[in-house]
mmCIF file of C-alpha atoms in Angstrom:
data_model
loop_
_atom_site.group_PDB
_atom_site.id
_atom_site.type_symbol
_atom_site.label_atom_id
_atom_site.label_comp_id
_atom_site.label_asym_id
_atom_site.label_seq_id
_atom_site.Cartn_x
_atom_site.Cartn_y
_atom_site.Cartn_z
ATOM 1 C CA UNK A 1 11.953 -75.641 16.064
ATOM 2 C CA UNK A 2 10.797 -72.167 15.553
ATOM 3 C CA UNK A 3 7.381 -71.845 14.705
ATOM 4 C CA UNK A 4 5.988 -70.403 11.275
ATOM 5 C CA UNK A 5 2.436 -69.612 12.272
ATOM 6 C CA UNK A 6 0.482 -66.326 13.492
ATOM 7 C CA UNK A 7 1.598 -65.357 17.047
ATOM 8 C CA UNK A 8 -0.734 -65.702 19.887
ATOM 9 C CA UNK A 9 -1.480 -62.604 21.942
ATOM 10 C CA UNK A 10 -1.540 -64.332 25.291
ATOM 11 C CA UNK A 11 1.870 -62.933 26.235
ATOM 12 C CA UNK A 12 1.168 -59.305 25.300
ATOM 13 C CA UNK A 13 -2.270 -59.652 27.346
ATOM 14 C CA UNK A 14 0.101 -60.636 30.499
ATOM 15 C CA UNK A 15 2.253 -57.637 29.926
ATOM 16 C CA UNK A 16 -0.615 -55.473 29.599
ATOM 17 C CA UNK A 17 -2.139 -56.635 32.829
ATOM 18 C CA UNK A 18 1.347 -56.530 34.780
ATOM 19 C CA UNK A 19 1.847 -52.662 33.557
ATOM 20 C CA UNK A 20 -1.732 -51.961 34.603
ATOM 21 C CA UNK A 21 -1.291 -53.484 37.981
ATOM 22 C CA UNK A 22 2.045 -51.508 38.501
ATOM 23 C CA UNK A 23 0.075 -48.202 37.555
ATOM 24 C CA UNK A 24 -0.135 -45.419 39.938
ATOM 25 C CA UNK A 25 -2.980 -45.185 42.368
ATOM 26 C CA UNK A 26 -2.916 -41.550 42.982
ATOM 27 C CA UNK A 27 -5.571 -40.576 40.557
ATOM 28 C CA UNK A 28 -3.067 -38.645 38.419
ATOM 29 C CA UNK A 29 -2.200 -36.113 40.868
ATOM 30 C CA UNK A 30 0.944 -33.975 40.321
ATOM 31 C CA UNK A 31 4.087 -35.192 41.824
ATOM 32 C CA UNK A 32 5.586 -33.033 44.557
ATOM 33 C CA UNK A 33 8.442 -30.847 43.643
ATOM 34 C CA UNK A 34 11.807 -32.671 43.508
ATOM 35 C CA UNK A 35 14.673 -32.010 45.355
ATOM 36 C CA UNK A 36 18.520 -32.570 44.768
ATOM 37 C CA UNK A 37 20.767 -34.311 46.749
ATOM 38 C CA UNK A 38 21.480 -31.381 49.366
ATOM 39 C CA UNK A 39 17.838 -30.918 49.862
ATOM 40 C CA UNK A 40 17.493 -27.696 47.942
ATOM 41 C CA UNK A 41 14.515 -27.322 45.482
ATOM 42 C CA UNK A 42 15.384 -27.579 41.669
ATOM 43 C CA UNK A 43 14.811 -24.469 39.473
ATOM 44 C CA UNK A 44 11.434 -23.809 38.566
ATOM 45 C CA UNK A 45 9.772 -25.731 41.257
ATOM 46 C CA UNK A 46 7.611 -24.417 44.188
ATOM 47 C CA UNK A 47 8.934 -24.141 47.702
ATOM 48 C CA UNK A 48 7.105 -25.313 50.625
ATOM 49 C CA UNK A 49 5.898 -22.009 51.423
ATOM 50 C CA UNK A 50 4.179 -21.460 47.958
ATOM 51 C CA UNK A 51 6.978 -18.893 46.624
ATOM 52 C CA UNK A 52 8.756 -19.767 43.625
ATOM 53 C CA UNK A 53 12.475 -20.955 44.082
ATOM 54 C CA UNK A 54 15.354 -18.924 42.585
ATOM 55 C CA UNK A 55 16.826 -20.229 39.053
ATOM 56 C CA UNK A 56 19.801 -22.500 39.918
ATOM 57 C CA UNK A 57 22.868 -22.095 37.527
ATOM 58 C CA UNK A 58 24.904 -24.909 35.890
ATOM 59 C CA UNK A 59 28.519 -24.934 35.673
ATOM 60 C CA UNK A 60 29.805 -25.151 31.993
ATOM 61 C CA UNK A 61 31.798 -28.564 31.263
ATOM 62 C CA UNK A 62 35.577 -28.195 31.022
ATOM 63 C CA UNK A 63 36.688 -28.272 27.477
ATOM 64 C CA UNK A 64 36.674 -31.418 25.420
ATOM 65 C CA UNK A 65 40.175 -32.644 24.798
ATOM 66 C CA UNK A 66 39.122 -35.644 22.947
ATOM 67 C CA UNK A 67 37.637 -39.141 23.612
ATOM 68 C CA UNK A 68 38.523 -42.259 25.697
ATOM 69 C CA UNK A 69 37.020 -45.537 25.812
ATOM 70 C CA UNK A 70 35.579 -47.061 29.239
ATOM 71 C CA UNK A 71 35.901 -51.062 28.938
ATOM 72 C CA UNK A 72 32.897 -52.759 30.199
ATOM 73 C CA UNK A 73 33.679 -56.509 29.156
ATOM 74 C CA UNK A 74 36.071 -58.329 27.315
ATOM 75 C CA UNK A 75 36.678 -61.675 25.669
ATOM 76 C CA UNK A 76 33.312 -61.843 24.239
ATOM 77 C CA UNK A 77 32.635 -64.267 21.391
ATOM 78 C CA UNK A 78 32.717 -62.146 18.107
ATOM 79 C CA UNK A 79 29.756 -59.445 19.337
ATOM 80 C CA UNK A 80 27.715 -58.313 16.440
ATOM 81 C CA UNK A 81 25.520 -55.657 17.951
ATOM 82 C CA UNK A 82 24.650 -53.766 21.268
ATOM 83 C CA UNK A 83 21.024 -52.641 21.759
ATOM 84 C CA UNK A 84 18.975 -51.149 24.599
ATOM 85 C CA UNK A 85 15.047 -51.445 25.167
ATOM 86 C CA UNK A 86 13.192 -48.164 25.380
ATOM 87 C CA UNK A 87 13.418 -46.781 29.015
ATOM 88 C CA UNK A 88 15.531 -49.492 30.114
ATOM 89 C CA UNK A 89 19.175 -49.229 31.488
ATOM 90 C CA UNK A 90 20.477 -52.585 30.354
ATOM 91 C CA UNK A 91 22.544 -53.204 27.146
ATOM 92 C CA UNK A 92 21.806 -56.411 25.251
ATOM 93 C CA UNK A 93 24.971 -57.578 23.352
ATOM 94 C CA UNK A 94 24.493 -60.218 20.527
ATOM 95 C CA UNK A 95 27.238 -62.626 19.901
ATOM 96 C CA UNK A 96 27.391 -64.197 16.350
ATOM 97 C CA UNK A 97 26.954 -67.966 17.433
ATOM 98 C CA UNK A 98 23.554 -67.124 18.623
ATOM 99 C CA UNK A 99 23.678 -65.906 22.256
ATOM 100 C CA UNK A 100 22.403 -62.580 23.617
ATOM 101 C CA UNK A 101 23.865 -61.277 26.939
ATOM 102 C CA UNK A 102 22.971 -58.641 29.055
ATOM 103 C CA UNK A 103 24.939 -55.988 30.424
ATOM 104 C CA UNK A 104 23.507 -54.087 33.620
ATOM 105 C CA UNK A 105 25.216 -50.819 34.955
ATOM 106 C CA UNK A 106 24.098 -52.027 38.286
ATOM 107 C CA UNK A 107 25.057 -55.855 37.951
ATOM 108 C CA UNK A 108 27.820 -55.713 35.285
ATOM 109 C CA UNK A 109 27.622 -58.563 32.534
ATOM 110 C CA UNK A 110 25.273 -61.203 33.843
ATOM 111 C CA UNK A 111 26.165 -64.685 33.777
ATOM 112 C CA UNK A 112 23.265 -66.240 32.361
ATOM 113 C CA UNK A 113 22.430 -65.490 28.620
ATOM 114 C CA UNK A 114 19.157 -63.589 27.576
ATOM 115 C CA UNK A 115 18.609 -65.639 24.698
ATOM 116 C CA UNK A 116 20.867 -69.030 23.866
ATOM 117 C CA UNK A 117 19.694 -70.445 20.353
ATOM 118 C CA UNK A 118 23.047 -71.593 18.743
ATOM 119 C CA UNK A 119 20.824 -74.724 17.644
ATOM 120 C CA UNK A 120 18.784 -72.141 15.397
ATOM 121 C CA UNK A 121 21.614 -70.083 14.087
ATOM 122 C CA UNK A 122 24.219 -70.725 11.266
ATOM 123 C CA UNK A 123 27.579 -68.933 11.885
ATOM 124 C CA UNK A 124 29.932 -70.697 9.544
ATOM 125 C CA UNK A 125 31.076 -67.664 7.771
ATOM 126 C CA UNK A 126 32.351 -64.524 9.262
ATOM 127 C CA UNK A 127 29.213 -62.553 7.957
ATOM 128 C CA UNK A 128 26.899 -65.155 9.155
ATOM 129 C CA UNK A 129 25.285 -65.671 12.455
ATOM 130 C CA UNK A 130 22.974 -63.453 14.811
ATOM 131 C CA UNK A 131 23.254 -60.122 13.145
ATOM 132 C CA UNK A 132 20.649 -57.690 14.646
ATOM 133 C CA UNK A 133 17.995 -57.179 17.478
ATOM 134 C CA UNK A 134 15.243 -54.663 17.922
ATOM 135 C CA UNK A 135 12.760 -54.167 20.913
ATOM 136 C CA UNK A 136 9.335 -53.431 20.128
ATOM 137 C CA UNK A 137 8.541 -49.508 21.077
ATOM 138 C CA UNK A 138 5.942 -50.935 23.709
ATOM 139 C CA UNK A 139 8.510 -53.745 24.955
ATOM 140 C CA UNK A 140 7.750 -52.507 28.418
ATOM 141 C CA UNK A 141 4.394 -53.537 28.220
ATOM 142 C CA UNK A 142 4.279 -56.369 25.663
ATOM 143 C CA UNK A 143 7.706 -57.848 25.975
ATOM 144 C CA UNK A 144 8.259 -58.321 22.302
ATOM 145 C CA UNK A 145 11.623 -58.328 20.466
ATOM 146 C CA UNK A 146 12.784 -59.098 17.028
ATOM 147 C CA UNK A 147 16.339 -60.692 15.867
ATOM 148 C CA UNK A 148 17.782 -61.116 12.288
ATOM 149 C CA UNK A 149 19.920 -64.123 11.655
ATOM 150 C CA UNK A 150 20.999 -66.943 9.469
ATOM 151 C CA UNK A 151 18.778 -70.116 10.213
ATOM 152 C CA UNK A 152 20.326 -73.524 10.011
ATOM 153 C CA UNK A 153 19.891 -73.683 6.154
ATOM 154 C CA UNK A 154 21.723 -70.480 5.922
ATOM 155 C CA UNK A 155 18.899 -68.391 4.928
ATOM 156 C CA UNK A 156 18.337 -64.955 6.300
ATOM 157 C CA UNK A 157 15.491 -65.000 8.878
ATOM 158 C CA UNK A 158 13.550 -62.471 10.988
ATOM 159 C CA UNK A 159 12.148 -63.814 13.952
ATOM 160 C CA UNK A 160 9.873 -62.554 16.756
ATOM 161 C CA UNK A 161 10.366 -63.854 20.369
ATOM 162 C CA UNK A 162 8.960 -62.519 23.859
ATOM 163 C CA UNK A 163 10.676 -62.082 27.393
ATOM 164 C CA UNK A 164 9.058 -64.414 30.169
ATOM 165 C CA UNK A 165 6.486 -62.521 31.709
ATOM 166 C CA UNK A 166 7.902 -63.477 35.259
ATOM 167 C CA UNK A 167 11.742 -62.693 34.475
ATOM 168 C CA UNK A 168 13.025 -59.713 32.436
ATOM 169 C CA UNK A 169 16.334 -61.246 32.048
ATOM 170 C CA UNK A 170 15.101 -64.185 30.133
ATOM 171 C CA UNK A 171 13.605 -64.844 26.825
ATOM 172 C CA UNK A 172 10.899 -67.290 26.298
ATOM 173 C CA UNK A 173 12.533 -69.849 23.724
ATOM 174 C CA UNK A 174 9.195 -71.268 22.957
ATOM 175 C CA UNK A 175 7.731 -67.846 21.650
ATOM 176 C CA UNK A 176 9.974 -67.721 18.562
ATOM 177 C CA UNK A 177 7.993 -66.930 15.401
ATOM 178 C CA UNK A 178 9.829 -66.743 11.753
ATOM 179 C CA UNK A 179 8.388 -63.864 9.966
ATOM 180 C CA UNK A 180 10.355 -64.588 6.886
ATOM 181 C CA UNK A 181 13.242 -66.640 5.530
ATOM 182 C CA UNK A 182 15.240 -65.672 2.566
ATOM 183 C CA UNK A 183 17.846 -67.956 0.864
ATOM 184 C CA UNK A 184 20.828 -66.231 -0.930
ATOM 185 C CA UNK A 185 19.815 -65.040 -4.604
ATOM 186 C CA UNK A 186 19.516 -67.534 -7.491
ATOM 187 C CA UNK A 187 23.002 -68.828 -8.551
ATOM 188 C CA UNK A 188 24.853 -67.229 -5.561
ATOM 189 C CA UNK A 189 26.936 -69.661 -3.744
ATOM 190 C CA UNK A 190 28.654 -67.018 -1.445
ATOM 191 C CA UNK A 191 28.074 -66.941 2.336
ATOM 192 C CA UNK A 192 28.564 -62.890 2.465
ATOM 193 C CA UNK A 193 26.290 -59.884 2.408
ATOM 194 C CA UNK A 194 23.220 -60.375 4.652
ATOM 195 C CA UNK A 195 22.989 -56.972 6.247
ATOM 196 C CA UNK A 196 21.068 -57.431 9.428
ATOM 197 C CA UNK A 197 20.499 -54.147 11.114
ATOM 198 C CA UNK A 198 16.942 -53.850 12.842
ATOM 199 C CA UNK A 199 15.526 -50.558 14.069
ATOM 200 C CA UNK A 200 12.185 -49.163 14.806
ATOM 201 C CA UNK A 201 11.343 -45.776 13.296
ATOM 202 C CA UNK A 202 9.449 -42.966 14.751
ATOM 203 C CA UNK A 203 6.538 -44.026 12.777
ATOM 204 C CA UNK A 204 6.353 -47.502 14.703
ATOM 205 C CA UNK A 205 7.392 -49.354 11.639
ATOM 206 C CA UNK A 206 10.277 -51.868 11.586
ATOM 207 C CA UNK A 207 13.457 -51.112 9.372
ATOM 208 C CA UNK A 208 15.628 -54.110 8.324
ATOM 209 C CA UNK A 209 18.765 -53.831 6.246
ATOM 210 C CA UNK A 210 19.419 -56.655 3.902
ATOM 211 C CA UNK A 211 22.535 -57.253 1.832
ATOM 212 C CA UNK A 212 22.628 -57.850 -1.761
ATOM 213 C CA UNK A 213 23.751 -61.780 -1.246
ATOM 214 C CA UNK A 214 27.176 -61.118 -2.872
ATOM 215 C CA UNK A 215 25.015 -60.956 -6.278
ATOM 216 C CA UNK A 216 24.744 -56.994 -6.695
ATOM 217 C CA UNK A 217 24.967 -57.040 -10.527
ATOM 218 C CA UNK A 218 21.670 -58.902 -10.684
ATOM 219 C CA UNK A 219 20.035 -57.896 -7.441
ATOM 220 C CA UNK A 220 21.306 -54.273 -6.814
ATOM 221 C CA UNK A 221 18.993 -52.416 -9.150
ATOM 222 C CA UNK A 222 16.056 -54.761 -8.700
ATOM 223 C CA UNK A 223 13.774 -53.766 -5.979
ATOM 224 C CA UNK A 224 11.439 -56.485 -6.805
ATOM 225 C CA UNK A 225 13.387 -58.920 -4.178
ATOM 226 C CA UNK A 226 14.806 -58.267 -0.593
ATOM 227 C CA UNK A 227 18.413 -58.091 -1.684
ATOM 228 C CA UNK A 228 20.452 -54.901 -1.396
ATOM 229 C CA UNK A 229 17.535 -53.078 0.184
ATOM 230 C CA UNK A 230 16.206 -51.465 3.214
ATOM 231 C CA UNK A 231 12.653 -53.032 4.155
ATOM 232 C CA UNK A 232 9.930 -51.488 6.209
ATOM 233 C CA UNK A 233 7.224 -53.478 7.769
ATOM 234 C CA UNK A 234 4.402 -53.217 10.196
ATOM 235 C CA UNK A 235 4.813 -55.936 13.077
ATOM 236 C CA UNK A 236 1.358 -54.805 14.616
ATOM 237 C CA UNK A 237 -0.626 -56.056 11.661
ATOM 238 C CA UNK A 238 -1.094 -59.084 9.389
ATOM 239 C CA UNK A 239 -1.040 -62.572 10.111
ATOM 240 C CA UNK A 240 2.913 -62.422 10.663
ATOM 241 C CA UNK A 241 3.639 -58.820 9.605
ATOM 242 C CA UNK A 242 1.818 -56.221 7.645
ATOM 243 C CA UNK A 243 2.941 -53.672 4.779
ATOM 244 C CA UNK A 244 2.642 -49.862 5.567
ATOM 245 C CA UNK A 245 0.219 -48.414 3.066
ATOM 246 C CA UNK A 246 2.736 -45.499 2.136
ATOM 247 C CA UNK A 247 5.551 -47.728 1.331
ATOM 248 C CA UNK A 248 6.908 -46.801 -2.350
ATOM 249 C CA UNK A 249 5.881 -50.204 -4.074
ATOM 250 C CA UNK A 250 3.081 -51.256 -2.300
ATOM 251 C CA UNK A 251 1.113 -50.651 -5.751
ATOM 252 C CA UNK A 252 3.618 -52.440 -7.807
ATOM 253 C CA UNK A 253 7.043 -51.616 -9.209
ATOM 254 C CA UNK A 254 8.882 -53.635 -6.673
ATOM 255 C CA UNK A 255 8.337 -55.933 -3.619
ATOM 256 C CA UNK A 256 5.780 -54.229 -1.176
ATOM 257 C CA UNK A 257 8.130 -54.441 1.866
ATOM 258 C CA UNK A 258 11.150 -52.653 0.079
ATOM 259 C CA UNK A 259 11.530 -49.034 1.368
ATOM 260 C CA UNK A 260 15.018 -48.301 -0.448
ATOM 261 C CA UNK A 261 17.275 -50.191 -2.896
ATOM 262 C CA UNK A 262 20.372 -50.007 -4.602
ATOM 263 C CA UNK A 263 22.743 -50.979 -1.559
ATOM 264 C CA UNK A 264 25.511 -53.810 -1.407
ATOM 265 C CA UNK A 265 25.832 -54.513 2.147
ATOM 266 C CA UNK A 266 24.180 -52.002 4.349
ATOM 267 C CA UNK A 267 26.150 -52.915 7.844
ATOM 268 C CA UNK A 268 24.337 -50.786 10.244
ATOM 269 C CA UNK A 269 21.543 -48.308 9.715
ATOM 270 C CA UNK A 270 20.555 -45.810 12.379
ATOM 271 C CA UNK A 271 17.639 -43.071 12.714
ATOM 272 C CA UNK A 272 18.002 -39.735 14.247
ATOM 273 C CA UNK A 273 14.737 -37.458 13.927
ATOM 274 C CA UNK A 274 13.418 -37.869 10.529
ATOM 275 C CA UNK A 275 16.754 -38.945 9.093
ATOM 276 C CA UNK A 276 18.210 -42.281 8.288
ATOM 277 C CA UNK A 277 22.060 -42.962 7.898
ATOM 278 C CA UNK A 278 23.340 -45.872 6.105
ATOM 279 C CA UNK A 279 26.627 -47.305 6.200
ATOM 280 C CA UNK A 280 27.204 -49.426 2.886
ATOM 281 C CA UNK A 281 30.229 -51.709 2.476
ATOM 282 C CA UNK A 282 31.930 -51.038 -0.827
ATOM 283 C CA UNK A 283 33.229 -53.650 -3.292
ATOM 284 C CA UNK A 284 36.790 -52.782 -4.123
ATOM 285 C CA UNK A 285 37.529 -49.175 -3.898
ATOM 286 C CA UNK A 286 35.008 -47.148 -1.819
ATOM 287 C CA UNK A 287 33.127 -47.370 1.489
ATOM 288 C CA UNK A 288 30.177 -44.966 1.918
ATOM 289 C CA UNK A 289 27.699 -43.216 4.342
ATOM 290 C CA UNK A 290 24.096 -42.411 3.178
ATOM 291 C CA UNK A 291 21.490 -40.186 4.484
ATOM 292 C CA UNK A 292 17.995 -39.989 3.465
ATOM 293 C CA UNK A 293 14.784 -38.442 5.088
ATOM 294 C CA UNK A 294 12.158 -41.015 6.065
ATOM 295 C CA UNK A 295 9.851 -39.167 3.903
ATOM 296 C CA UNK A 296 11.683 -40.108 0.768
ATOM 297 C CA UNK A 297 10.857 -44.054 0.331
ATOM 298 C CA UNK A 298 11.894 -45.515 -2.754
ATOM 299 C CA UNK A 299 15.211 -44.004 -2.824
ATOM 300 C CA UNK A 300 17.855 -45.612 -5.236
ATOM 301 C CA UNK A 301 21.405 -45.648 -3.710
ATOM 302 C CA UNK A 302 22.864 -46.675 -6.863
ATOM 303 C CA UNK A 303 24.504 -50.030 -6.416
ATOM 304 C CA UNK A 304 26.076 -51.900 -8.764
ATOM 305 C CA UNK A 305 25.554 -48.881 -11.326
ATOM 306 C CA UNK A 306 27.771 -46.995 -8.753
ATOM 307 C CA UNK A 307 30.297 -47.679 -5.917
ATOM 308 C CA UNK A 308 30.011 -44.618 -3.962
ATOM 309 C CA UNK A 309 30.049 -41.601 -6.465
ATOM 310 C CA UNK A 310 31.936 -43.581 -9.054
ATOM 311 C CA UNK A 311 30.655 -45.695 -11.909
ATOM 312 C CA UNK A 312 31.065 -49.331 -11.365
ATOM 313 C CA UNK A 313 28.931 -51.260 -14.142
ATOM 314 C CA UNK A 314 28.861 -50.117 -16.649
ATOM 315 C CA UNK A 315 32.100 -47.658 -16.372
ATOM 316 C CA UNK A 316 30.314 -45.054 -18.260
ATOM 317 C CA UNK A 317 27.022 -45.175 -16.339
ATOM 318 C CA UNK A 318 24.514 -42.577 -16.066
ATOM 319 C CA UNK A 319 23.799 -41.540 -12.531
ATOM 320 C CA UNK A 320 20.741 -39.708 -13.347
ATOM 321 C CA UNK A 321 17.947 -40.294 -10.503
ATOM 322 C CA UNK A 322 20.540 -42.020 -8.031
ATOM 323 C CA UNK A 323 21.060 -40.782 -4.719
ATOM 324 C CA UNK A 324 24.865 -40.351 -4.023
ATOM 325 C CA UNK A 325 26.681 -40.846 -0.410
ATOM 326 C CA UNK A 326 27.066 -37.820 1.686
ATOM 327 C CA UNK A 327 30.547 -38.946 2.661
ATOM 328 C CA UNK A 328 32.902 -41.789 1.228
ATOM 329 C CA UNK A 329 36.419 -42.837 1.637
ATOM 330 C CA UNK A 330 38.734 -45.066 -0.587
ATOM 331 C CA UNK A 331 40.744 -48.241 0.395
ATOM 332 C CA UNK A 332 43.570 -46.270 1.210
ATOM 333 C CA UNK A 333 42.044 -45.458 4.549
ATOM 334 C CA UNK A 334 40.283 -48.785 5.245
ATOM 335 C CA UNK A 335 38.402 -51.480 3.619
ATOM 336 C CA UNK A 336 34.907 -52.000 5.227
ATOM 337 C CA UNK A 337 32.801 -49.481 6.915
ATOM 338 C CA UNK A 338 30.643 -49.937 10.330
ATOM 339 C CA UNK A 339 27.867 -47.505 10.756
ATOM 340 C CA UNK A 340 26.942 -45.967 14.194
ATOM 341 C CA UNK A 341 24.577 -43.550 15.436
ATOM 342 C CA UNK A 342 24.144 -39.979 15.923
ATOM 343 C CA UNK A 343 25.334 -38.717 19.134
ATOM 344 C CA UNK A 344 22.555 -37.272 21.422
ATOM 345 C CA UNK A 345 23.816 -37.526 24.869
ATOM 346 C CA UNK A 346 24.504 -35.217 27.735
ATOM 347 C CA UNK A 347 28.152 -36.002 28.411
ATOM 348 C CA UNK A 348 29.431 -34.531 25.061
ATOM 349 C CA UNK A 349 27.121 -31.444 24.217
ATOM 350 C CA UNK A 350 29.893 -30.327 21.857
ATOM 351 C CA UNK A 351 29.375 -33.405 19.721
ATOM 352 C CA UNK A 352 25.410 -33.078 19.574
ATOM 353 C CA UNK A 353 24.488 -34.151 15.986
ATOM 354 C CA UNK A 354 27.737 -35.816 15.081
ATOM 355 C CA UNK A 355 27.222 -39.421 13.214
ATOM 356 C CA UNK A 356 29.822 -41.930 14.674
ATOM 357 C CA UNK A 357 31.231 -44.551 12.390
ATOM 358 C CA UNK A 358 34.385 -46.804 12.078
ATOM 359 C CA UNK A 359 36.544 -48.597 9.803
ATOM 360 C CA UNK A 360 36.701 -52.868 10.418
ATOM 361 C CA UNK A 361 39.979 -53.149 8.779
ATOM 362 C CA UNK A 362 41.922 -49.807 9.839
ATOM 363 C CA UNK A 363 40.205 -49.819 13.461
ATOM 364 C CA UNK A 364 39.788 -45.846 13.450
ATOM 365 C CA UNK A 365 36.427 -44.152 14.724
ATOM 366 C CA UNK A 366 35.499 -40.760 12.786
ATOM 367 C CA UNK A 367 32.234 -38.691 13.027
ATOM 368 C CA UNK A 368 30.580 -36.387 10.639
ATOM 369 C CA UNK A 369 28.179 -33.530 11.083
ATOM 370 C CA UNK A 370 25.682 -33.433 8.418
ATOM 371 C CA UNK A 371 23.676 -30.296 8.211
ATOM 372 C CA UNK A 372 21.289 -28.700 5.517
ATOM 373 C CA UNK A 373 22.361 -31.361 2.974
ATOM 374 C CA UNK A 374 26.180 -31.560 3.560
ATOM 375 C CA UNK A 375 28.933 -32.564 5.616
ATOM 376 C CA UNK A 376 29.912 -29.485 7.447
ATOM 377 C CA UNK A 377 32.541 -31.167 10.046
ATOM 378 C CA UNK A 378 34.782 -34.228 10.049
ATOM 379 C CA UNK A 379 36.324 -35.433 13.036
ATOM 380 C CA UNK A 380 39.056 -38.138 13.121
ATOM 381 C CA UNK A 381 39.361 -39.828 16.760
ATOM 382 C CA UNK A 382 42.407 -42.126 15.958
ATOM 383 C CA UNK A 383 44.599 -40.131 17.944
ATOM 384 C CA UNK A 384 42.525 -40.670 20.989
ATOM 385 C CA UNK A 385 41.420 -44.248 20.319
ATOM 386 C CA UNK A 386 44.356 -46.058 19.148
ATOM 387 C CA UNK A 387 44.063 -49.914 18.151
ATOM 388 C CA UNK A 388 40.610 -50.295 19.401
ATOM 389 C CA UNK A 389 40.019 -53.482 17.186
ATOM 390 C CA UNK A 390 37.705 -54.307 14.320
ATOM 391 C CA UNK A 391 34.569 -52.613 15.184
ATOM 392 C CA UNK A 392 31.512 -54.755 14.285
ATOM 393 C CA UNK A 393 28.765 -52.356 15.860
ATOM 394 C CA UNK A 394 28.065 -49.201 17.732
ATOM 395 C CA UNK A 395 25.075 -49.093 20.225
ATOM 396 C CA UNK A 396 23.629 -46.157 22.061
ATOM 397 C CA UNK A 397 21.647 -46.248 25.489
ATOM 398 C CA UNK A 398 18.494 -44.648 26.433
ATOM 399 C CA UNK A 399 20.473 -41.407 27.570
ATOM 400 C CA UNK A 400 22.016 -40.899 23.881
ATOM 401 C CA UNK A 401 25.466 -42.141 24.887
ATOM 402 C CA UNK A 402 27.521 -44.298 22.668
ATOM 403 C CA UNK A 403 29.082 -47.804 23.059
ATOM 404 C CA UNK A 404 30.680 -50.117 20.721
ATOM 405 C CA UNK A 405 31.559 -53.950 20.128
ATOM 406 C CA UNK A 406 34.698 -55.386 18.427
ATOM 407 C CA UNK A 407 35.024 -58.675 16.476
ATOM 408 C CA UNK A 408 37.897 -59.369 19.222
ATOM 409 C CA UNK A 409 35.474 -59.280 21.868
ATOM 410 C CA UNK A 410 35.628 -55.671 23.455
ATOM 411 C CA UNK A 411 32.474 -54.127 24.838
ATOM 412 C CA UNK A 412 33.201 -50.556 25.602
ATOM 413 C CA UNK A 413 31.676 -46.969 26.004
ATOM 414 C CA UNK A 414 32.760 -43.852 24.478
ATOM 415 C CA UNK A 415 33.367 -40.899 27.191
ATOM 416 C CA UNK A 416 35.014 -37.614 26.999
ATOM 417 C CA UNK A 417 38.450 -36.581 28.031
ATOM 418 C CA UNK A 418 38.386 -33.303 29.718
#
């Protein structure tokens, strides 16, 4: 069984000692000028005779004709997320039943799971199971990571684990610690709307998307509970975790952990610079994308008063004080939005700043460019990426390139067609 007590510091200490042992012993001397494959010196470096090398030129890429997908793995058992540790080339793929696999660009998909805990995960409903993962910003030295899943009692659980100090491809099963558990809202018998995205912000805090438990009429506008919210916690303080001093409800008016509320089922969240993008699955009519500055804690996104930019309950609602979506579409175009990431890679500089997302039902991928408070460009990639399947999640590697996984078991990378 997973533990429910304060974590020990032995593993973190072990990783710190290993990191120190692997450090440079050159006293901090500058590295020599780098050379490229043909032996010439890169632009801006010094030549061996002390003179400056001439600036090199780069060739502009051919025009971007569209997108295509590069298949990396198939027949995965309902993958729900794909994430990468800071500074690491490996991609970690979560399967709904409680397994995390590793894809290594050099070795491919590894046979042995990184984490294998189906005995700790309940996945009876399609929205239940292992739903999210995030690596601590200092994972390379402390080996800590976090997962969000349904426990065997179907409660939503945030848990912390550590990698084995002597095997970077294996998690330590005995290191598991439950940071919190939450049952569905009182009176709810539905097994939906758990949310599940985990992501660290530039402030070092962990942000957690938590669905409304299919009880939005009672939970959506109530920040005193964890339902229909974005939570923000400090995993580096407190017995299990701490609450940042600048959280909006730390002095009352809501649960201290709540950072934003008024959401239905925020199925995938990302952070780009100081902006958070939230894809919120709609009720019967509207799917929405929200964007908010990380400086705007306490934002109310409107559910269940609003569905998208339309009144839901009551039908003559007052939207004053509510933050409306930056983009929405109705159910003539799809039925369930899957949020993604903002593209910042090198392969497609033409798409820098584009936020990618998908619809689970209609199997399309789109991107929007959000600048100065409004969407200035929308691109539909359906003609390029036909019948990709029901996209459960997008992922991004440490080079800023985009990946996705589908409910049908596909793991693929988005690449340019030129």
